[in-house]
Short mmCIF file of C-alpha atoms in Angstrom, two decimals:
data_model
loop_
_atom_site.label_atom_id
_atom_site.label_comp_id
_atom_site.label_asym_id
_atom_site.label_seq_id
_atom_site.Cartn_x
_atom_site.Cartn_y
_atom_site.Cartn_z
CA MET D 179 18.22 7.78 -0.30
CA ASP D 180 16.31 9.34 -3.28
CA ILE D 181 12.69 8.78 -2.09
CA LYS D 182 11.17 10.02 -5.34
CA GLN D 183 13.32 7.80 -7.53
CA ILE D 184 12.89 4.78 -5.63
CA LEU D 185 9.14 5.41 -5.21
CA GLU D 186 8.85 5.48 -9.00
CA ARG D 187 10.66 2.06 -9.22
CA LEU D 188 8.06 0.57 -6.78
CA CYS D 189 4.93 2.09 -8.21
CA THR D 190 5.70 1.32 -11.85
CA ALA D 191 5.85 -2.36 -11.04
CA GLY D 192 2.54 -4.09 -12.05
CA ALA D 193 1.56 -6.05 -8.86
CA PRO D 194 -2.22 -6.70 -8.03
CA SER D 195 -3.20 -8.90 -5.21
CA GLY D 196 -2.21 -12.42 -5.80
CA PHE D 197 0.55 -11.38 -8.41
CA GLU D 198 3.05 -9.18 -6.37
CA TYR D 199 6.14 -10.81 -7.74
CA ALA D 200 7.28 -7.66 -9.74
CA ALA D 201 6.78 -5.42 -6.86
CA ALA D 202 8.23 -7.92 -4.38
CA SER D 203 11.41 -8.29 -6.52
CA GLU D 204 12.02 -4.47 -6.50
CA ALA D 205 11.25 -4.29 -2.83
CA ARG D 206 13.57 -7.31 -2.02
CA ALA D 207 16.50 -5.57 -3.95
CA LEU D 208 15.96 -2.32 -2.25
CA LEU D 209 15.83 -3.88 1.17
CA GLU D 210 18.66 -6.12 1.12
CA PRO D 211 21.49 -3.57 1.70
CA LEU D 212 19.71 -2.35 4.83
CA MET D 213 18.95 -5.61 6.77
CA ASP D 214 21.03 -8.69 7.76
CA GLU D 215 18.79 -11.09 6.02
CA VAL D 216 16.01 -10.79 3.43
CA TRP D 217 13.77 -13.57 1.82
CA LEU D 218 10.33 -14.12 0.38
CA ASP D 219 7.94 -16.20 2.49
CA ARG D 220 5.52 -19.01 1.15
CA LEU D 221 2.92 -16.48 0.16
CA GLY D 222 5.36 -14.11 -1.55
CA SER D 223 5.71 -11.33 0.92
CA VAL D 224 9.16 -9.82 1.37
CA VAL D 225 10.59 -10.27 5.03
CA GLY D 226 13.72 -8.61 6.16
CA VAL D 227 15.31 -8.76 9.60
CA ARG D 228 17.93 -6.64 11.28
CA ARG D 229 19.22 -8.45 14.56
CA CYS D 230 20.27 -6.51 17.40
CA GLY D 231 22.45 -9.28 18.72
CA LYS D 232 21.04 -9.27 22.32
CA PRO D 233 19.88 -12.72 23.76
CA GLY D 234 16.32 -12.93 23.98
CA ALA D 235 15.53 -9.71 22.36
CA LYS D 236 11.99 -8.62 21.59
CA LYS D 237 10.92 -8.39 18.04
CA LEU D 238 9.31 -5.16 16.31
CA LEU D 239 7.55 -5.64 12.92
CA LEU D 240 6.79 -2.76 10.52
CA ASP D 241 4.59 -3.71 7.71
CA ALA D 242 3.31 -2.21 4.48
CA HIS D 243 1.48 -4.03 1.77
CA LEU D 244 3.05 -4.27 -1.90
CA ASP D 245 -0.12 -5.35 -3.73
CA GLU D 246 -2.25 -2.85 -5.66
CA VAL D 247 -5.94 -2.81 -6.86
CA GLY D 248 -6.43 -4.27 -10.21
CA LEU D 249 -8.53 -6.42 -12.66
CA MET D 250 -8.47 -9.94 -13.85
CA VAL D 251 -9.52 -11.33 -17.31
CA THR D 252 -12.59 -13.61 -16.86
CA GLY D 253 -13.43 -14.34 -20.65
CA HIS D 254 -13.54 -12.97 -24.17
CA LYS D 255 -16.03 -11.62 -26.63
CA ASP D 256 -15.09 -10.88 -30.27
CA GLY D 257 -11.54 -10.06 -29.40
CA PHE D 258 -12.44 -7.79 -26.43
CA LEU D 259 -11.80 -8.99 -22.78
CA ARG D 260 -14.38 -9.47 -19.91
CA PHE D 261 -12.93 -8.96 -16.49
CA GLN D 262 -13.81 -8.65 -12.77
CA ALA D 263 -12.29 -6.15 -10.47
CA ASN D 264 -10.60 -6.13 -6.94
CA GLY D 265 -10.85 -2.77 -5.20
CA VAL D 266 -11.13 -0.68 -8.36
CA ASP D 267 -14.03 1.81 -8.58
CA THR D 268 -16.12 1.08 -11.66
CA ARG D 269 -16.47 4.79 -12.36
CA MET D 270 -12.87 5.06 -13.02
CA LEU D 271 -12.80 2.56 -15.77
CA PRO D 272 -14.49 3.74 -18.84
CA ASP D 273 -11.87 5.00 -21.64
CA ARG D 274 -9.19 4.10 -19.14
CA GLU D 275 -5.71 2.85 -20.39
CA VAL D 276 -4.64 -0.44 -18.50
CA THR D 277 -1.66 -2.81 -18.64
CA ILE D 278 -2.40 -6.50 -19.17
CA LEU D 279 0.21 -8.53 -17.31
CA THR D 280 1.08 -10.93 -20.07
CA GLU D 281 4.86 -11.59 -21.04
CA PRO D 282 5.59 -8.99 -22.33
CA PRO D 283 2.86 -6.64 -21.07
CA MET D 284 0.28 -5.44 -23.51
CA LEU D 285 -1.75 -2.13 -23.58
CA GLY D 286 -5.42 -2.31 -23.37
CA VAL D 287 -8.09 0.41 -23.17
CA VAL D 288 -11.52 0.07 -21.34
CA ALA D 289 -14.01 0.51 -24.26
CA CYS D 290 -16.68 3.13 -23.79
CA LEU D 291 -19.59 4.60 -26.09
CA PRO D 292 -19.16 8.15 -27.27
CA PRO D 293 -21.33 10.72 -25.50
CA HIS D 294 -23.16 11.25 -28.87
CA VAL D 295 -24.98 8.00 -28.71
CA LEU D 296 -25.76 7.95 -24.98
CA SER D 297 -29.25 9.11 -23.64
CA ILE D 298 -29.39 11.66 -20.87
CA GLU D 299 -30.09 8.80 -18.50
CA GLU D 300 -27.14 6.73 -19.55
CA ARG D 301 -24.75 9.73 -19.12
CA GLU D 302 -25.67 10.23 -15.58
CA LYS D 303 -25.44 6.67 -14.53
CA ALA D 304 -22.20 5.00 -13.67
CA PRO D 305 -21.69 1.99 -15.74
CA GLU D 306 -21.93 -1.61 -14.36
CA LEU D 307 -18.74 -3.89 -14.42
CA LYS D 308 -20.60 -6.49 -16.37
CA ASP D 309 -21.08 -3.92 -19.22
CA LEU D 310 -17.57 -3.11 -19.72
CA LEU D 311 -15.03 -4.77 -21.91
CA ILE D 312 -11.20 -4.13 -22.61
CA ASP D 313 -10.29 -3.49 -26.29
CA VAL D 314 -6.70 -5.00 -26.98
CA GLY D 315 -6.74 -4.62 -30.77
CA LEU D 316 -6.53 -8.25 -31.47
CA SER D 317 -8.76 -10.73 -33.16
CA ALA D 318 -10.98 -13.02 -31.34
CA LYS D 319 -8.58 -15.91 -31.99
CA GLU D 320 -5.56 -13.86 -30.94
CA ALA D 321 -6.98 -12.50 -27.94
CA GLU D 322 -7.80 -15.94 -26.57
CA ARG D 323 -4.37 -17.32 -27.39
CA ARG D 324 -2.37 -14.43 -26.09
CA ILE D 325 -4.55 -13.42 -23.10
CA PRO D 326 -5.89 -16.40 -21.15
CA VAL D 327 -8.58 -16.36 -18.53
CA GLY D 328 -6.89 -15.48 -15.34
CA THR D 329 -4.38 -12.81 -16.63
CA PRO D 330 -4.08 -9.89 -14.19
CA ILE D 331 -4.35 -6.30 -15.27
CA VAL D 332 -3.59 -2.96 -13.60
CA TYR D 333 -3.86 0.66 -14.40
CA ARG D 334 -1.35 1.82 -16.92
CA ALA D 335 1.83 3.17 -15.21
CA GLY D 336 2.61 6.74 -14.76
CA PHE D 337 4.56 8.66 -12.18
CA ASP D 338 4.73 12.51 -12.32
CA SER D 339 5.46 15.44 -10.27
CA LEU D 340 2.36 17.50 -8.95
CA GLY D 341 3.74 21.04 -7.73
CA GLU D 342 6.86 20.94 -5.87
CA ARG D 343 6.53 18.32 -3.19
CA GLN D 344 3.60 15.97 -4.44
CA VAL D 345 3.82 13.03 -6.72
CA CYS D 346 0.96 11.52 -8.65
CA ALA D 347 1.08 7.68 -9.59
CA LYS D 348 -0.87 4.39 -9.40
CA ALA D 349 -0.24 1.97 -6.39
CA LEU D 350 1.05 4.74 -4.11
CA ASP D 351 -1.37 2.70 -1.95
CA ASP D 352 0.70 1.23 -0.37
CA ARG D 353 4.11 1.55 -1.84
CA ALA D 354 4.57 5.05 -0.44
CA CYS D 355 4.41 3.41 2.84
CA PHE D 356 6.90 0.62 2.01
CA MET D 357 9.23 3.49 0.81
CA ALA D 358 8.80 5.01 4.42
CA LEU D 359 9.96 1.53 5.81
CA LEU D 360 12.99 1.59 3.51
CA ARG D 361 13.83 5.18 4.68
CA ALA D 362 13.32 4.21 8.26
CA ALA D 363 15.69 1.23 7.91
CA GLU D 364 18.48 3.65 6.42
CA LEU D 365 17.89 6.06 9.28
CA LEU D 366 18.38 3.21 11.79
CA GLN D 367 21.51 1.80 10.16
CA ASP D 368 23.86 3.73 12.67
CA LYS D 369 21.63 3.30 15.61
CA GLU D 370 21.97 0.73 18.40
CA LEU D 371 18.76 -1.20 18.61
CA ASP D 372 17.56 -3.38 21.59
CA VAL D 373 14.98 -5.24 19.53
CA ASP D 374 15.21 -7.42 16.33
CA LEU D 375 13.67 -5.29 13.54
CA TYR D 376 11.55 -6.91 11.07
CA ILE D 377 10.23 -5.15 7.81
CA LEU D 378 7.38 -6.98 6.03
CA GLY D 379 6.20 -6.08 2.60
CA SER D 380 2.96 -8.02 2.60
CA VAL D 381 0.90 -9.38 -0.26
CA CYS D 382 -3.00 -9.64 -0.64
CA GLU D 383 -3.95 -6.63 1.59
CA GLU D 384 -6.53 -5.35 -0.92
CA PHE D 385 -7.97 -8.99 -0.98
CA SER D 386 -8.05 -10.14 2.57
CA GLY D 387 -4.85 -9.15 4.64
CA VAL D 388 -3.60 -12.87 4.57
CA GLY D 389 0.03 -11.75 3.76
CA ALA D 390 0.31 -9.73 6.92
CA LYS D 391 -1.48 -12.45 8.97
CA VAL D 392 0.65 -15.27 7.90
CA GLY D 393 3.88 -13.11 8.21
CA ALA D 394 3.07 -11.98 11.58
CA GLN D 395 2.10 -15.38 12.78
CA ALA D 396 5.64 -16.78 11.40
CA ILE D 397 7.72 -13.80 12.93
CA ALA D 398 5.75 -13.72 16.23
CA PRO D 399 6.52 -10.14 16.93
CA ASP D 400 6.01 -8.50 20.38
CA PHE D 401 4.88 -5.36 18.69
CA CYS D 402 4.00 -4.34 15.14
CA VAL D 403 2.95 -1.24 13.32
CA ALA D 404 0.79 -1.29 10.07
CA VAL D 405 1.83 1.46 7.83
CA ASP D 406 -0.89 2.33 5.33
CA VAL D 407 -2.52 5.25 3.61
CA THR D 408 -5.35 7.32 4.79
CA PHE D 409 -7.92 9.75 3.16
CA GLY D 410 -6.14 12.98 1.90
CA ARG D 411 -8.24 16.09 2.17
CA THR D 412 -9.67 17.68 -0.94
CA PRO D 413 -12.21 20.47 -1.25
CA ASP D 414 -15.13 18.05 -1.23
CA CYS D 415 -14.09 16.03 1.61
CA SER D 416 -15.40 16.38 5.21
CA LYS D 417 -12.61 17.76 7.47
CA ASP D 418 -13.63 15.26 9.95
CA GLU D 419 -12.91 12.30 7.77
CA SER D 420 -9.71 13.43 5.82
CA PHE D 421 -6.22 14.69 6.60
CA ALA D 422 -4.08 17.51 5.28
CA LEU D 423 -1.19 16.43 2.80
CA GLY D 424 2.01 18.03 4.24
CA GLY D 425 0.48 17.83 7.72
CA GLY D 426 2.43 14.73 8.70
CA PRO D 427 1.51 11.04 9.06
CA THR D 428 -1.53 10.14 11.13
CA VAL D 429 -1.49 8.18 14.24
CA GLY D 430 -4.30 5.79 14.69
CA ILE D 431 -6.45 5.91 17.92
CA GLY D 432 -8.99 3.22 18.61
CA PRO D 433 -9.67 -0.48 19.48
CA ASN D 434 -7.44 -1.67 16.69
CA CYS D 435 -4.50 0.24 18.16
CA THR D 436 -2.84 -0.60 21.29
CA ARG D 437 -3.00 2.52 23.58
CA TRP D 438 0.60 2.68 24.77
CA MET D 439 1.86 2.21 21.30
CA SER D 440 -0.23 5.18 20.07
CA ARG D 441 0.95 7.33 23.05
CA ARG D 442 4.48 6.27 22.08
CA LEU D 443 4.13 7.44 18.58
CA LEU D 444 2.63 10.80 19.58
CA ASP D 445 5.14 11.29 22.35
CA LYS D 446 7.98 10.71 20.01
CA ALA D 447 6.62 12.94 17.43
CA GLU D 448 6.74 15.69 19.87
CA GLN D 449 10.14 14.93 21.23
CA VAL D 450 11.70 15.01 17.77
CA GLY D 451 9.64 17.81 16.24
CA ILE D 452 7.59 15.87 13.74
CA ALA D 453 4.10 17.18 12.93
CA VAL D 454 1.40 14.40 13.17
CA GLN D 455 -2.30 14.24 12.98
CA LYS D 456 -4.50 12.01 15.04
CA GLU D 457 -6.90 9.63 13.31
CA VAL D 458 -9.88 8.18 15.34
CA MET D 459 -10.48 4.61 14.35
CA GLU D 460 -13.62 3.67 16.02
CA ARG D 461 -13.94 0.17 14.51
CA ASN D 462 -11.78 -1.90 12.03
CA SER D 463 -8.86 0.36 11.03
CA GLY D 464 -9.04 -1.03 7.35
CA THR D 465 -5.41 -1.88 7.50
CA ASN D 466 -3.24 -5.02 8.01
CA ALA D 467 -3.54 -4.01 11.80
CA TRP D 468 -6.72 -5.74 11.97
CA PRO D 469 -5.66 -9.26 11.20
CA MET D 470 -2.30 -8.84 12.70
CA GLN D 471 -3.70 -7.83 16.22
CA VAL D 472 -5.10 -11.29 16.80
CA VAL D 473 -2.43 -13.42 15.53
CA ASN D 474 -1.03 -16.12 17.93
CA GLU D 475 -1.80 -14.83 21.64
CA GLY D 476 -2.36 -11.24 20.28
CA ILE D 477 0.21 -8.55 19.24
CA ALA D 478 0.54 -5.09 20.67
CA THR D 479 -0.44 -3.07 17.46
CA ALA D 480 -0.15 0.52 15.98
CA VAL D 481 -1.39 2.08 12.97
CA LEU D 482 0.64 4.91 11.25
CA SER D 483 -0.82 6.34 7.97
CA ILE D 484 0.21 8.80 5.26
CA PRO D 485 -2.49 11.03 3.84
CA LEU D 486 -3.25 10.27 0.19
CA LYS D 487 -5.74 11.70 -2.35
CA TYR D 488 -7.82 9.81 -4.81
CA MET D 489 -7.34 6.46 -3.27
CA HIS D 490 -7.61 3.44 -5.57
CA THR D 491 -7.42 5.42 -8.83
CA PRO D 492 -4.63 5.53 -11.29
CA VAL D 493 -3.87 9.26 -10.09
CA GLU D 494 -3.23 8.66 -6.35
CA VAL D 495 -1.33 11.69 -4.68
CA VAL D 496 0.98 11.86 -1.74
CA GLU D 497 3.15 14.57 -0.30
CA LEU D 498 6.90 13.47 -0.24
CA ASN D 499 7.40 15.23 3.21
CA ASP D 500 4.89 13.08 4.65
CA ILE D 501 6.85 9.90 3.55
CA GLU D 502 9.96 11.45 5.09
CA ASN D 503 8.33 12.57 8.49
CA CYS D 504 6.64 8.98 8.56
CA ALA D 505 10.13 7.25 8.31
CA GLN D 506 11.61 9.68 10.81
CA LEU D 507 8.78 8.94 13.26
CA LEU D 508 9.15 5.12 12.84
CA ALA D 509 12.94 5.37 13.28
CA ALA D 510 12.44 7.38 16.54
CA PHE D 511 9.70 4.82 17.67
CA ALA D 512 11.92 1.94 17.11
CA VAL D 513 14.82 3.19 19.33
CA ASP D 514 14.85 1.66 22.89
CA ILE D 515 11.38 0.36 22.49
CA GLY D 516 12.55 -2.91 24.19
CA LYS D 517 12.76 -0.69 27.30
CA GLU D 518 9.26 0.44 27.01
CA ARG D 519 7.26 0.05 30.33
CA VAL D 520 3.93 -1.41 28.86
CA ILE D 521 0.97 -0.10 30.71
CA LEU D 522 -2.25 -1.00 28.73
#
């Protein structure tokens, strides 16, 4: 499996929260050769299952969300677009290229005043969302006709190598992690499992986590792993709150993570020689593990994360080795998990 090539397919799909169909279609096509059955649920999440064939088998669910941060058109002004944001940092927006998800998609640019006409105070202040407009190069009449209110918008797609082992793109949060699920499923193809393996590409994580919540409620797994990104280390980041790219995935430890599952991940990493980092999560993990943990009567839950730099920007960066190591660890974790002696 060519991780880089497949990851580009996933990341270049425009799929903000509530409008994930383009990414879900790619995810479904990629998942189908690896599972017994794949479908879209009522919210649009991708669900795949590989059955182990054992009567009364337990269920293991691996989740990564498919949606990305984005914008939505709320109105028009003289041919320009007004908009609201979901998960997008306003500082990222002036002079940014965006893709408006019409049919076919259109290019837009977030309008900005040149520095020559700004006061010193204005240069030092981040713009407010209400003051920003998107220029689409159309007349007022054409803009209203071709781009109705409610049209979704994402950062303009790009996918580039950064050095030898890193890639830079939009939507690596969280499609790098769905890529890890695909690779884990491939690694498990020739392995005998004692659980039914479910893979969920969930919708709406950036909005509320309802995709994972509904998916977990329908599947009713015995245990689940939320796979998401965490903060990658840069020179300006605290080492206590960020993690090294290339240092391996992080294993969550805290109240949102069932203790025996965190221990199993750490033990398996040591057994198979995979470098991992420990991530203390003293409260809400900020992942789909939070809603999934309390579904039905409660689900044993773990969090596994891939370090990522520049989260929620169009230039997110991950290390390809971390994706592979995340997949290797998930595969090792899944084998014989049905025999696990659960001690809380």
